[in-house]
Coordinates of C-alpha atoms and ligand atoms in Angstrom, one line a residue:
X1 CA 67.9 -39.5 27.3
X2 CA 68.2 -38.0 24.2
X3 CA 65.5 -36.5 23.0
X4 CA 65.6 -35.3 19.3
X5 CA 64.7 -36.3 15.8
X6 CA 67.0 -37.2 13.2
X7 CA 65.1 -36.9 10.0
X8 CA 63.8 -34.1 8.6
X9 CA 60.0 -33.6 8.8
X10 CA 58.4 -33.0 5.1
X11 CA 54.8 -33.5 3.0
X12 CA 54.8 -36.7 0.6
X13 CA 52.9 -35.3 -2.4
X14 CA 53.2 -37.2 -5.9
X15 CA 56.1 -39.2 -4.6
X16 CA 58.4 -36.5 -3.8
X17 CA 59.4 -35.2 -0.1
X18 CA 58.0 -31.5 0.0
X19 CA 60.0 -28.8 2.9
X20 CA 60.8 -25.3 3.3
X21 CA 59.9 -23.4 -0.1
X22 CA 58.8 -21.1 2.0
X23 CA 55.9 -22.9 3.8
X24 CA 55.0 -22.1 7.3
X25 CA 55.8 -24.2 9.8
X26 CA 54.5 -25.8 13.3
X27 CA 56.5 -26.5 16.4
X28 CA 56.8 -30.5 17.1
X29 CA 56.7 -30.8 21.1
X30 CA 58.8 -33.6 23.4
X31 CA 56.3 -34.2 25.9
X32 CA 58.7 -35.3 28.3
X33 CA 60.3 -31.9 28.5
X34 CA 57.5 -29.6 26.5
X35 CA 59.7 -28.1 24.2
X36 CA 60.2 -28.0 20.5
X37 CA 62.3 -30.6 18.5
X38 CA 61.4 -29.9 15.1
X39 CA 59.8 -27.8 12.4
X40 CA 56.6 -29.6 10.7
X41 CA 56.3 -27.6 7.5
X42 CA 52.5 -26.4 7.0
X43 CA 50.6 -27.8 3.5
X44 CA 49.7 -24.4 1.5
X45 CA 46.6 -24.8 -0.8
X46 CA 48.9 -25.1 -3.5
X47 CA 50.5 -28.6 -1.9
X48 CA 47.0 -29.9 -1.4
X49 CA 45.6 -29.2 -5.1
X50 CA 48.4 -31.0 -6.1
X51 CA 48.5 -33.8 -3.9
X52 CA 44.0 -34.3 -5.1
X53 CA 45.7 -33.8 -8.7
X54 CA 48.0 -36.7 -7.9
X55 CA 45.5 -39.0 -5.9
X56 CA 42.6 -38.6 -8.6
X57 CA 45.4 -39.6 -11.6
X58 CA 46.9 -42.4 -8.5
X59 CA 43.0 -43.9 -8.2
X60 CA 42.5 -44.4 -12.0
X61 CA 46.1 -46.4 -12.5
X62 CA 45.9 -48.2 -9.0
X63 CA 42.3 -50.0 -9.3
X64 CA 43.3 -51.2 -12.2
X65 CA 46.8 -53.1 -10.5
X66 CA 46.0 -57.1 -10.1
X67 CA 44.9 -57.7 -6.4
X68 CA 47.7 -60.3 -6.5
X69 CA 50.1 -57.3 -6.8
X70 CA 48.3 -54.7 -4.5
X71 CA 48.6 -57.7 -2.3
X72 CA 52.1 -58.2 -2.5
X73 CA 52.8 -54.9 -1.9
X74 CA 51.3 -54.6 1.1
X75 CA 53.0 -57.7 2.9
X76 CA 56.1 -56.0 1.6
X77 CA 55.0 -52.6 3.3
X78 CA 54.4 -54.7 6.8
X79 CA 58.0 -56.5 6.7
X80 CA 59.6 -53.4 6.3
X81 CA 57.5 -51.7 9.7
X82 CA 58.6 -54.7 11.4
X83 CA 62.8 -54.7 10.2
X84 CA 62.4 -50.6 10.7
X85 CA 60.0 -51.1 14.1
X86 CA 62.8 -50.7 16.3
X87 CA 63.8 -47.0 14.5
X88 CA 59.9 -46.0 14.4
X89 CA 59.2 -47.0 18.1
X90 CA 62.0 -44.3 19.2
X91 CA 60.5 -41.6 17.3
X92 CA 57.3 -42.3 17.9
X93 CA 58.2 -42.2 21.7
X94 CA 60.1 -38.8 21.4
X95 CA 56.7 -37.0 19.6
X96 CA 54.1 -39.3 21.8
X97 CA 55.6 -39.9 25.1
X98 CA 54.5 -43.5 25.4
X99 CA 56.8 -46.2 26.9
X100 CA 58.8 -47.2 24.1
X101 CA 57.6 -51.1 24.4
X102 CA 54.1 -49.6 23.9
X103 CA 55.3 -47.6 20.7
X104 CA 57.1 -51.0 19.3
X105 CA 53.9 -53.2 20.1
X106 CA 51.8 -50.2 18.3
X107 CA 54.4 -50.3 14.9
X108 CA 53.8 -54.1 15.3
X109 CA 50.3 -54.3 15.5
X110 CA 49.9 -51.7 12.5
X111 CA 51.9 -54.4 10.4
X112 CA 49.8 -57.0 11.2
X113 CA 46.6 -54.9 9.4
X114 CA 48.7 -54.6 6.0
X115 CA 49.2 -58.7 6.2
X116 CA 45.4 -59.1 7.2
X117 CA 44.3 -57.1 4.1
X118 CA 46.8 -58.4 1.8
X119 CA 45.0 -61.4 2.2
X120 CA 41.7 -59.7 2.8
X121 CA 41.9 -57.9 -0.4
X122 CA 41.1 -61.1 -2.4
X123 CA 38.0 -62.2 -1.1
X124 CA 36.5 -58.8 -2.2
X125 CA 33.7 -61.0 -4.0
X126 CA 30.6 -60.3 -5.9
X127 CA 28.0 -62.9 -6.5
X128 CA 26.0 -63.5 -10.2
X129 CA 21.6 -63.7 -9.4
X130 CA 20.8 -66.2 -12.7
X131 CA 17.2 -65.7 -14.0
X132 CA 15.1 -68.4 -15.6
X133 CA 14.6 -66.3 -18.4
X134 CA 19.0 -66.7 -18.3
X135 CA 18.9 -62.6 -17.5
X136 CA 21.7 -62.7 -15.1
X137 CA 22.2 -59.9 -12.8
X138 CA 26.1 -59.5 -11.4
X139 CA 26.6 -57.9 -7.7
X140 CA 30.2 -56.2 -7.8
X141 CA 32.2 -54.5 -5.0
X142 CA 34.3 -51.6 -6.4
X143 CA 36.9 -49.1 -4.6
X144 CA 35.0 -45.9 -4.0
X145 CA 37.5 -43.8 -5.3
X146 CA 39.8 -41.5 -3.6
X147 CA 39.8 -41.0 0.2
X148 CA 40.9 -38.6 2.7
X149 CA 42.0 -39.9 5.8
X150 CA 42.4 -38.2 9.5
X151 CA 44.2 -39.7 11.9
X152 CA 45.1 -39.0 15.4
X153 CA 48.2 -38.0 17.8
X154 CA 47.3 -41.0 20.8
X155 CA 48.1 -43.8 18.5
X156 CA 50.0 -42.3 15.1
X157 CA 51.3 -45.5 13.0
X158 CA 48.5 -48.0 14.6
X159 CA 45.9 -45.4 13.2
X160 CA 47.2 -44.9 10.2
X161 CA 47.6 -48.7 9.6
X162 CA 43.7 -49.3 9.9
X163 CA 43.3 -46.6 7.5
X164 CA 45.6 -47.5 4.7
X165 CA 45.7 -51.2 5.0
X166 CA 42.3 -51.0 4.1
X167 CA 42.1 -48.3 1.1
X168 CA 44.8 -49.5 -0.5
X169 CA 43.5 -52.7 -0.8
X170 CA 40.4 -52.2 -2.1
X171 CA 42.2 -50.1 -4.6
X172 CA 41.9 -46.7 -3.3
X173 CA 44.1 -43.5 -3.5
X174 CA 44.8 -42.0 -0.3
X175 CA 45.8 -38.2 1.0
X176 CA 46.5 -39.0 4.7
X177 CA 46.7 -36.1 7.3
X178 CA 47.9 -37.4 10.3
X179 CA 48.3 -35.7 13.7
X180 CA 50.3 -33.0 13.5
X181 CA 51.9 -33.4 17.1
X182 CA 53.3 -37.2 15.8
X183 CA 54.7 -36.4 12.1
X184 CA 58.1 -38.4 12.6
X185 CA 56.4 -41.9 13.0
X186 CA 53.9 -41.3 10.7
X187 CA 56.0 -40.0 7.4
X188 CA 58.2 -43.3 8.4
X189 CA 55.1 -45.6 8.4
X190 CA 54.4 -43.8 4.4
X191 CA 58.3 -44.1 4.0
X192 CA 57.5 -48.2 3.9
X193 CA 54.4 -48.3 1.9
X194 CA 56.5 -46.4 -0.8
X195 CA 59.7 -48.3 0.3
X196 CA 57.8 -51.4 -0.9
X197 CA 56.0 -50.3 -4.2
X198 CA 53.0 -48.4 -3.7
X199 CA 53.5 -46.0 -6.8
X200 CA 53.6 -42.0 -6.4
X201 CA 50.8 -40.9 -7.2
X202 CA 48.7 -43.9 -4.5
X203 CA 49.8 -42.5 -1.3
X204 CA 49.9 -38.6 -0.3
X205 CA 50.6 -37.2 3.3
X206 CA 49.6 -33.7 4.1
X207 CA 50.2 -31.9 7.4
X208 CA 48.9 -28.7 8.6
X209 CA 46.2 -26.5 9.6
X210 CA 43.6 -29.1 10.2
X211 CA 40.5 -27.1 9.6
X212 CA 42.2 -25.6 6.0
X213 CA 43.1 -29.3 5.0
X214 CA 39.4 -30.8 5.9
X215 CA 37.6 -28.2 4.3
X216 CA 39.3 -28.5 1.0
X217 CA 39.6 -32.3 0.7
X218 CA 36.1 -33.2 1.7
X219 CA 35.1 -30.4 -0.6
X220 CA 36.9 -31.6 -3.5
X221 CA 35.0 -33.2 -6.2
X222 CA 38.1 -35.7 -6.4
X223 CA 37.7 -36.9 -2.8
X224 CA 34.8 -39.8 -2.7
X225 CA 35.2 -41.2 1.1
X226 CA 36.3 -39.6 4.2
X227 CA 37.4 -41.5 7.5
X228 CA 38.1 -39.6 10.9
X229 CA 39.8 -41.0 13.9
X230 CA 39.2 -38.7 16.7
X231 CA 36.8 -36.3 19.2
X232 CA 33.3 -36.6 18.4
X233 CA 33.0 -32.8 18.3
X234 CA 35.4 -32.7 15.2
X235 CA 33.4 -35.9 13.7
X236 CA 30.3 -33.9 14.1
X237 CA 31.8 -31.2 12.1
X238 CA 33.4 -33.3 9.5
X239 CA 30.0 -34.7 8.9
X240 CA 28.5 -31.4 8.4
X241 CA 31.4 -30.7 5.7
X242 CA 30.5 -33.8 4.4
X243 CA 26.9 -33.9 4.2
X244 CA 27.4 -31.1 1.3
X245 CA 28.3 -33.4 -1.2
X246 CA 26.6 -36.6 0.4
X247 CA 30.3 -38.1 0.6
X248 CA 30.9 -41.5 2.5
X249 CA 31.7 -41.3 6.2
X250 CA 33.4 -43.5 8.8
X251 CA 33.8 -42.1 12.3
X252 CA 35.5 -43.8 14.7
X253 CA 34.8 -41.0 17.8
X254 CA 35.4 -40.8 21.4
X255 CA 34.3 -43.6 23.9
X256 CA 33.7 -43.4 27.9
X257 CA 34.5 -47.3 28.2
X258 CA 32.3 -48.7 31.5
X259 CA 33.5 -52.0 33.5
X260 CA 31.7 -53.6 35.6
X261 CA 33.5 -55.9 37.9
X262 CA 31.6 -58.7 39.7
X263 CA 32.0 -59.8 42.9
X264 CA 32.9 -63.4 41.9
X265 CA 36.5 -62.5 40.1
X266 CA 40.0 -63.3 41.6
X267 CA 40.2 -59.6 42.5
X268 CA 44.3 -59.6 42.6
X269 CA 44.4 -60.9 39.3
X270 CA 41.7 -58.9 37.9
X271 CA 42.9 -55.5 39.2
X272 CA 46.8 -56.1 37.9
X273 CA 45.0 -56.3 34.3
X274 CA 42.7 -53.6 35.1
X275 CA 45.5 -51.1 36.4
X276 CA 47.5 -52.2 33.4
X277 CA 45.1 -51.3 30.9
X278 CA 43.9 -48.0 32.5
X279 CA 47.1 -46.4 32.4
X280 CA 48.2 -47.8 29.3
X281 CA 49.4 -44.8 27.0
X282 CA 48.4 -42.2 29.8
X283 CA 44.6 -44.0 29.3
X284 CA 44.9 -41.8 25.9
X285 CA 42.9 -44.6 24.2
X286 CA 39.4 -44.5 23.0
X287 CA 38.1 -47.4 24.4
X288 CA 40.5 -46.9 27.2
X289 CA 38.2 -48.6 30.7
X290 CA 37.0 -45.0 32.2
X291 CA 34.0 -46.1 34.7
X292 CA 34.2 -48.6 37.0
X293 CA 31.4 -49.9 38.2
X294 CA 32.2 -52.7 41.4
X295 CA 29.9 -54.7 42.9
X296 CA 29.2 -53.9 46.7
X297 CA 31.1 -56.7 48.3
X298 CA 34.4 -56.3 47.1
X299 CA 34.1 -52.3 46.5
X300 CA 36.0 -51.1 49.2
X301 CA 39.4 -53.9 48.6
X302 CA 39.0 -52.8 44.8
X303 CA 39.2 -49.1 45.9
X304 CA 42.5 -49.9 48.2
X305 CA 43.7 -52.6 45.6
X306 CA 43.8 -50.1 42.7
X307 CA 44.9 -47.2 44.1
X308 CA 48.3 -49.2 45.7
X309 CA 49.1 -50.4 41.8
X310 CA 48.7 -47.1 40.7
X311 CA 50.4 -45.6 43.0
X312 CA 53.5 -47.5 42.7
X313 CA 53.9 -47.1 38.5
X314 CA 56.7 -46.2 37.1
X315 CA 56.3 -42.7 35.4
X316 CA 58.5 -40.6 33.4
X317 CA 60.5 -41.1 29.7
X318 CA 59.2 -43.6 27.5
X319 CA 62.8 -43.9 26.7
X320 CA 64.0 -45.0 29.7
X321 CA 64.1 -48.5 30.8
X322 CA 61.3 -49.6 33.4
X323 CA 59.1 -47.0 32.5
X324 CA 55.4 -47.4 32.6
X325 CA 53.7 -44.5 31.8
X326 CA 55.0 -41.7 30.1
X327 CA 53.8 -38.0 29.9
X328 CA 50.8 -37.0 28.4
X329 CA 51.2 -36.2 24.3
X330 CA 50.3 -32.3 24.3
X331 CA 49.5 -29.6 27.2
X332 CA 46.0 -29.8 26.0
X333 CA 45.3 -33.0 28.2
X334 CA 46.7 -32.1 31.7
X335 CA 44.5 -28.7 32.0
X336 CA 41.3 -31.0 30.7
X337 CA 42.2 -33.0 33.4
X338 CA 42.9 -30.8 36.3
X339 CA 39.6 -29.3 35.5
X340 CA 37.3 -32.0 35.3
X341 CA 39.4 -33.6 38.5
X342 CA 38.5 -30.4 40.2
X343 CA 35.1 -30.8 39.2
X344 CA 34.6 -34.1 40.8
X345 CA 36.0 -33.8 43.7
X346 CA 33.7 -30.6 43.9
X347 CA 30.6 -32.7 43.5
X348 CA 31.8 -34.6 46.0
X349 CA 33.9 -37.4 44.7
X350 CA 37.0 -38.5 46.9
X351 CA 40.7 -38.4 45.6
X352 CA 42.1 -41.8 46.6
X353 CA 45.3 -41.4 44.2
X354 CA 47.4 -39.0 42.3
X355 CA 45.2 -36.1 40.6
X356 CA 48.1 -33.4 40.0
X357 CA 50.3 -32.9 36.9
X358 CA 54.0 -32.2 37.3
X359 CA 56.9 -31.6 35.6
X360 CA 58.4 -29.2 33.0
X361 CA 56.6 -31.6 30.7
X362 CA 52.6 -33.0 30.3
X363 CA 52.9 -35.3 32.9
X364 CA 49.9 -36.1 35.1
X365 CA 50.0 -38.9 38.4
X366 CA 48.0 -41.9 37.7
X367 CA 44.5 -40.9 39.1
X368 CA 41.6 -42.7 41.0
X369 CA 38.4 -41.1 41.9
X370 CA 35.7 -42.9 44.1
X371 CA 32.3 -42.5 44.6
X372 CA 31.8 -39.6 41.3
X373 CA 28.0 -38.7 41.0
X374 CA 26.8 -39.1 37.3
X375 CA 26.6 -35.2 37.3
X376 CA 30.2 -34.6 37.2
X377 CA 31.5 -33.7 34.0
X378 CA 34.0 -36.6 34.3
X379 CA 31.0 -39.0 34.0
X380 CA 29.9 -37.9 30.6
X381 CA 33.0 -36.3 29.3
X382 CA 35.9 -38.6 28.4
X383 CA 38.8 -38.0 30.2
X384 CA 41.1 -39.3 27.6
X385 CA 44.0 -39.3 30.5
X386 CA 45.2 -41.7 33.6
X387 CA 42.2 -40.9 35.5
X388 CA 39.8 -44.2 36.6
X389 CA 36.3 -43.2 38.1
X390 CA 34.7 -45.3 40.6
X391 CA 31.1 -46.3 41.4
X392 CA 29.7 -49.4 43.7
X393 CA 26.6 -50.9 42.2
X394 CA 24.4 -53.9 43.7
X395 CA 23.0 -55.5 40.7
X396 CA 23.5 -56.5 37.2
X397 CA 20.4 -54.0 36.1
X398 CA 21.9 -51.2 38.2
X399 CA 25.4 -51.7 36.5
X400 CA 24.0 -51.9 33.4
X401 CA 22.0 -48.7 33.4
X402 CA 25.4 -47.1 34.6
X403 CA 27.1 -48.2 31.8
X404 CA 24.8 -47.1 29.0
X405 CA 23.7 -44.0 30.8
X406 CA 26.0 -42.3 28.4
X407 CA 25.6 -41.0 25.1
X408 CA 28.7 -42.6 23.8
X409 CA 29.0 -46.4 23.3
X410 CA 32.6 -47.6 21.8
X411 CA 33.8 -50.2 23.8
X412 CA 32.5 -52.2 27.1
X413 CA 33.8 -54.3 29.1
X414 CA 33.1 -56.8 31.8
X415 CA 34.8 -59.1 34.2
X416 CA 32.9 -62.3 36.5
X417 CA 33.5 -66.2 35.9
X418 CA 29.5 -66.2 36.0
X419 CA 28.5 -67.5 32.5
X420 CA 25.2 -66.5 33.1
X421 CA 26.4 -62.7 34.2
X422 CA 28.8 -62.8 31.2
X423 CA 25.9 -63.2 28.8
X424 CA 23.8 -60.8 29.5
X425 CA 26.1 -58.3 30.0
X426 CA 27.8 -58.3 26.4
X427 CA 24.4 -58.4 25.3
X428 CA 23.1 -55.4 27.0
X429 CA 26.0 -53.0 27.0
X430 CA 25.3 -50.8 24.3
X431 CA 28.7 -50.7 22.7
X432 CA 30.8 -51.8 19.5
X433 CA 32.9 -54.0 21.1
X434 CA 32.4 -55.7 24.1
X435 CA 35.2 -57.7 26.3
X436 CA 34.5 -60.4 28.6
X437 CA 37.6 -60.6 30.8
X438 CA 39.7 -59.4 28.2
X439 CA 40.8 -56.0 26.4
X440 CA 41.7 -57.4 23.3
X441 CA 39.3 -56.1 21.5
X442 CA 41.4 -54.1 18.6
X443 CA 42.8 -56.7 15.8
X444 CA 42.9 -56.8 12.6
X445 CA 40.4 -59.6 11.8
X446 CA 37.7 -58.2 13.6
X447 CA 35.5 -55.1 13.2
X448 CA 36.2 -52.2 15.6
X449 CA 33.4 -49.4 15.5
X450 CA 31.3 -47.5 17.8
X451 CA 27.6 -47.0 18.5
X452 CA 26.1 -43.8 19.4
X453 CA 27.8 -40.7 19.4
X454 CA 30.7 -42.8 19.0
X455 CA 30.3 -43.0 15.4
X456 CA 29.4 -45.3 12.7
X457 CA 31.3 -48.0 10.1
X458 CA 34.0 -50.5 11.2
X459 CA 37.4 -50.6 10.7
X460 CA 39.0 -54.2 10.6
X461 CA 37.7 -57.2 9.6
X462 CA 36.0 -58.3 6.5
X463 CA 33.8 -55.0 7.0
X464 CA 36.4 -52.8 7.4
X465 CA 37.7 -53.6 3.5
X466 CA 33.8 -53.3 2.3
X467 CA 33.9 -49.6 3.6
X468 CA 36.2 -48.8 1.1
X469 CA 34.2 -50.5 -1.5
X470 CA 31.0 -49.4 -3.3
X471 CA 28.6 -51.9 -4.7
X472 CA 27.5 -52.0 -8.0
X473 CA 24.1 -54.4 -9.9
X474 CA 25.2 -55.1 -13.5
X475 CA 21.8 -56.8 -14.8
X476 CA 22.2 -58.0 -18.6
X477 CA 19.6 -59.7 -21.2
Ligands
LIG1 P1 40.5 -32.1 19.0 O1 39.1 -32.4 19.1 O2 40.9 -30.7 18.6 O3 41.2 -33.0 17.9 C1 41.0 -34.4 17.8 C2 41.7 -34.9 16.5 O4 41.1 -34.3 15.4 C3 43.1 -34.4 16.4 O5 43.9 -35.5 15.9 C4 43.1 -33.2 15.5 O6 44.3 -33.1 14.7 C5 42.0 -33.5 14.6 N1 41.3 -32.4 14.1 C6 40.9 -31.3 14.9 N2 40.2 -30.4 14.1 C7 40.1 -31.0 12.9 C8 39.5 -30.6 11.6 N3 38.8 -29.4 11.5 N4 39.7 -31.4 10.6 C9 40.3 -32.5 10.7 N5 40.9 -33.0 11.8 C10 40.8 -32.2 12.9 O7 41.1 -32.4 20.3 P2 42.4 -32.9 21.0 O8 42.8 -32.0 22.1 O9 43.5 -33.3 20.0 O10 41.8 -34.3 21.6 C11 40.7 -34.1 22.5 C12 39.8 -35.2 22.5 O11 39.7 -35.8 21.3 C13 40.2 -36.2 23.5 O12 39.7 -35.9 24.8 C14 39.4 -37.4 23.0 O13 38.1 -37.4 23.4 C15 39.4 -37.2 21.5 N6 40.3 -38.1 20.8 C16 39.9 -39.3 20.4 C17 40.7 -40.1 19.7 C18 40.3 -41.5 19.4 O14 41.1 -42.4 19.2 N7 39.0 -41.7 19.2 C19 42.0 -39.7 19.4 C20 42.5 -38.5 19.8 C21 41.6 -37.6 20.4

């Protein structure tokens, strides 16, 4: 397969495409193969005072646009994604390493947030409080104002979209820096929103040193909200940044997703949709199922039932037909893994599949671990890999403590046909999402947000527009 861009990367300040000039630049990697196929160019402090010139001058012009408008826009922006997915899913596979049908449902599902808050964007309502004296006080939702937006390398154009979509609704301006490791898919996902009308000074994409670019957006009198997609020790330190000025947050952290699998499933069925979803983009997700907690009786078929299915995946280029599972997106993730593999087994866990990486690339065989204590560092760290970790449990409570032993609480996720079983575990798993025989828990209608270290404020949804909104009392005599 080929495995090279065809565009040239560049910033997107004040509707111009910004390269060389002199600016440093960063190696772009092919996972597959681990070298570089492209030259990101690096935002100097000059590119980013520019591009909070442009977004402050962008807010003032773009709250004022009729929602109708903004609206339009935006459904314009998510037909163009889908007539250019095909285009954006290649690229995106080149940078990522995900199967390229995985990289075409990701471009589709990031359309389907800028259709949801086209539509969205109109029921921004306030509501009028009338006195009996006729004093009437008027409740208003405004846009907050500029926003900076950090996005990450495991899902570039589906993460972008819950950021945008959103912002630019409400009426925001936006300087987006998205993972450095992904910048083809993303500068074609801006490439749409200006393709379809969103004017110059609205939309700015930065790339960079990501420390550099934090610290002088959030400390920018121009920048109003920030939203992070990411680790939770970068979202702790964002915070901190933030916390100077008393900006707006929303933190959408790391997750160590538990399931608990009762004995009263079809087991067959349950572990093709298990193994599926484990080793979906490398398990590079957030709310990616990590523990699995199985109920005595059917422990030791779930151990030999899982570990045949991931055994026989298909791994290796995205590009490639019948693929899988790709490699992993940068070398970061196979050492993290090898380590905290090593630490398990250590502590007595037993391999029962995979466990090595391989290759002149990141990749890393689809890995099942049985019987981990909760002091391995796999237990409380999230692997963010294609590693599953395996516990038996005997009863509801005991499953339950398992899963929220944690700090982190993003999403949950339990399978029985007990209705009994089923409620009472979504409402004691301490988690922003909860799925009951389903992972379909990230849509556009519906709020996605974590609990406990794994941040706070929703994206999606109705509540995912208000966080871009301030509210304002208006009371008049
Ligand atoms: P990392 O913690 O260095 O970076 C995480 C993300 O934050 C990256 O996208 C990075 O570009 C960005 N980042 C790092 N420092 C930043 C800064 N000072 N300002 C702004 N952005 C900054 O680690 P990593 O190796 O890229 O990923 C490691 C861990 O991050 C994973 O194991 C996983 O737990 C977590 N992660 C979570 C998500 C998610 O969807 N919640 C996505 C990617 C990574």
């Amino acid at each position: 397969m080929t495995q090279h861009y065809t565009s040239e990367l560049a910033l997107f300040i004040n509707g111009s495409w910004r390269s060389g000039e002199g600016r440093e630049t960063l190696a772009v990697l092919n996972p597959v193969h681990g070298g570089a196929i492209a030259d990101l160019p690096v935002a100097t402090p000059a590119d980013l005072e520019e591009a909070l010139a442009a977004a402050g001058e962008g807010f003032r012009a773009w709250r004022a646009v009729d929602v109708d408008t903004r609206a339009g826009i935006l459904r314009k922006a998510a037909s163009l994604m889908r007539e250019r997915a095909e285009t954006i899913a290649v690229l995106l596979t080149i940078e990522q390493g995900k199967p390229k049908a995985e990289a075409l449902g990701e471009v589709m599902g990031a359309a389907s947030f800028f259709d949801f808050y086209a539509e969205e964007a109109k029921r921004a309502y306030g509501r009028v409080l009338v006195r009996p004296t006729g004093q009437r006080a008027m409740v208003l939702k405004q846009p907050v104002g500029p926003v900076a937006v950090f996005t990450p390398w495991n899902f570039p154009a589906y993460m972008l979209a819950k950021k945008l979509a959103p912002a630019l609704a409400a009426g925001c301006s936006v300087i987006a820096k998205p993972a450095e490791e992904c910048p083809a898919s993303t500068s074609a996902m801006i490439r749409c929103l200006a393709d379809a009308g969103v004017p110059a000074n609205v939309l700015q994409m930065v790339y960079g040193v990501p420390d550099m670019i934090s610290r002088t957006l959030i400390a920018s009198p121009v920048i109003r909200k920030i939203s992070f997609t990411g680790s939770t020790a970068v979202g702790k330190h964002l915070m901190r940044l933030a916390a100077e000025d008393v900006k707006r947050i929303t933190m959408e952290l790391g997750g160590h997703a538990p399931v608990l699998v009762f004995d009263d499933v079809d087991l067959d069925k349950t572990l093709d949709m298990l193994v599926a979803q484990k080793f979906r983009n490398a398990g590079q997700v957030c709310v990616a199922p990590t523990r699995f907690y199985v109920q005595e009786r059917i422990y030791a078929a779930f151990l030999e039932g899982f570990a045949a299915r991931a055994g026989a995946l298909k791994v290796g280029d995205g590009l490639e037909a019948g693929v899988q599972m790709g490699p992993l997106a940068n070398p970061r993730r196979p050492a993290a893994l090898a380590s905290l593999i090593g630490d398990a087994t250590a502590q007595g866990g037993r391999l029962l599949a995979g466990g090595q990486a391989y290759g002149e690339g990141f990749f890393f065989q689809p890995t099942l671990l049985a019987d981990v204590p909760d002091t391995a560092a796999i237990m409380n760290t999230e692997p963010f890999g294609p590693v599953a970790v395996t516990r038996p449990f005997a009863t509801l409570e005991e499953a339950i403590a398992g899963a929220n032993r944690v700090p982190f609480g993003l999403a949950a996720f339990a399978f029985t046909n007990d209705l009994r079983t089923a409620n009472l575990a979504g409402d004691a798993l301490e988690a922003g999402m909860v799925g009951i025989n389903s992972f379909a828990i990230s849509v556009a209608d519906a709020p996605f947000g974590g609990v406990k270290q794994s941040g706070f404020g929703s994206e999606g949804g109705s509540e995912g527009l208000d966080s871009y909104m301030v509210t304002k009392a208006i009371h008049q005599a």
